């Protein structure tokens, strides 16, 4: 069991709330900071919610003091790739400048450990046949969102040297699924992600799924991604906190399964799990989408002992489907 008070910044969001649940289960006391611009107060169930801004260092210093915070997990970020290209100011101001305020508050109050929500987007464009992506692959983001994540990782490196900051950056591939117990799940507005959209099309909540590109150089012509269950992501964050507590050296780790699924594989899994046909329309490629992104996540297994437990595609879809069909009051 772990102990102490962990600040979960962005803890009312999809992955942050799942991590708050995992933290409570691991014996930690999670304290959520969120401005609820994207997150939901209903998703904060395992500790207090401190509503406020990431960029407000005074507010964060107060929260750290009041709750005797000893470590931080940081999720708060804008995360739409397309929007980041149109509005880079929003992305660099929040994701980078906001994180600087958080780091100021932490270091001013003697908190040195942070686990950071990074992204496979830091790697940028790749050839479809280049194979799984390891942490040694070149980092050349092709949009401001990925650039903002990489900039934060670079800031961590310099802060480690100068101030003794201890950090782990977790580079997720495609977060998916919902809480296996059905307590929390994905709820984005607008929803742009493949699995919830495919499920909505199967359930008749959307007229159809547009398949963005059927001429990719992949076996079935549709784009391939490495879908990783949100509960497996949450588990990795808890392991990363324990790793830092045990004196582990700072590093970036990929989180994925090493297995790619195409858009058509996802459609087939949703049809299997729902027993319904997904109405599809073949559409043009979405700008900026790479053909294939699959993780080489062996380092996370070596360093953290992390192994995905829920991340086969049918389990991911089953949990996401149960969440989409939850009774609503
Ligand atoms: N797709 C469709 N139709 C849709 C939605 C998506 O065909 O209606 C396709 C996309 O073109 C892509 C795949 O399904 O090939 C997965 O798309 P998602 O939008 O679910 O996920 P992305 O791979 O685009 O994005 C994810 C994360 C981002 C992160 C990015 C890194 O959600 O936060 O990976 O590439 F930045």
PDB file of N, CA, C and O in Angstrom, residues 52 84 128 266 289:
ATOM      1  N   UNK A  52     -10.433  25.137  -9.443  1.00  0.00           N
ATOM      2  CA  UNK A  52      -9.592  26.298  -9.720  1.00  0.00           C
ATOM      3  C   UNK A  52      -8.748  26.063 -10.945  1.00  0.00           C
ATOM      4  O   UNK A  52      -8.852  25.028 -11.603  1.00  0.00           O
ATOM      5  N   UNK A  84      -5.631  22.286 -31.859  1.00  0.00           N
ATOM      6  CA  UNK A  84      -4.306  22.816 -31.504  1.00  0.00           C
ATOM      7  C   UNK A  84      -3.619  23.459 -32.705  1.00  0.00           C
ATOM      8  O   UNK A  84      -2.840  24.397 -32.551  1.00  0.00           O
ATOM      9  N   UNK A 128       4.199   4.063 -42.342  1.00  0.00           N
ATOM     10  CA  UNK A 128       3.239   3.060 -41.865  1.00  0.00           C
ATOM     11  C   UNK A 128       3.928   1.734 -41.534  1.00  0.00           C
ATOM     12  O   UNK A 128       3.487   1.002 -40.654  1.00  0.00           O
ATOM     13  N   UNK A 266     -12.210  -2.205 -35.057  1.00  0.00           N
ATOM     14  CA  UNK A 266     -13.042  -1.607 -34.003  1.00  0.00           C
ATOM     15  C   UNK A 266     -14.524  -1.777 -34.355  1.00  0.00           C
ATOM     16  O   UNK A 266     -15.340  -2.169 -33.504  1.00  0.00           O
ATOM     17  N   UNK A 289      -3.906  12.682 -39.652  1.00  0.00           N
ATOM     18  CA  UNK A 289      -3.944  11.334 -39.059  1.00  0.00           C
ATOM     19  C   UNK A 289      -2.847  10.454 -39.656  1.00  0.00           C
ATOM     20  O   UNK A 289      -2.827  10.218 -40.860  1.00  0.00           O
TER      21      UNK A 289
END
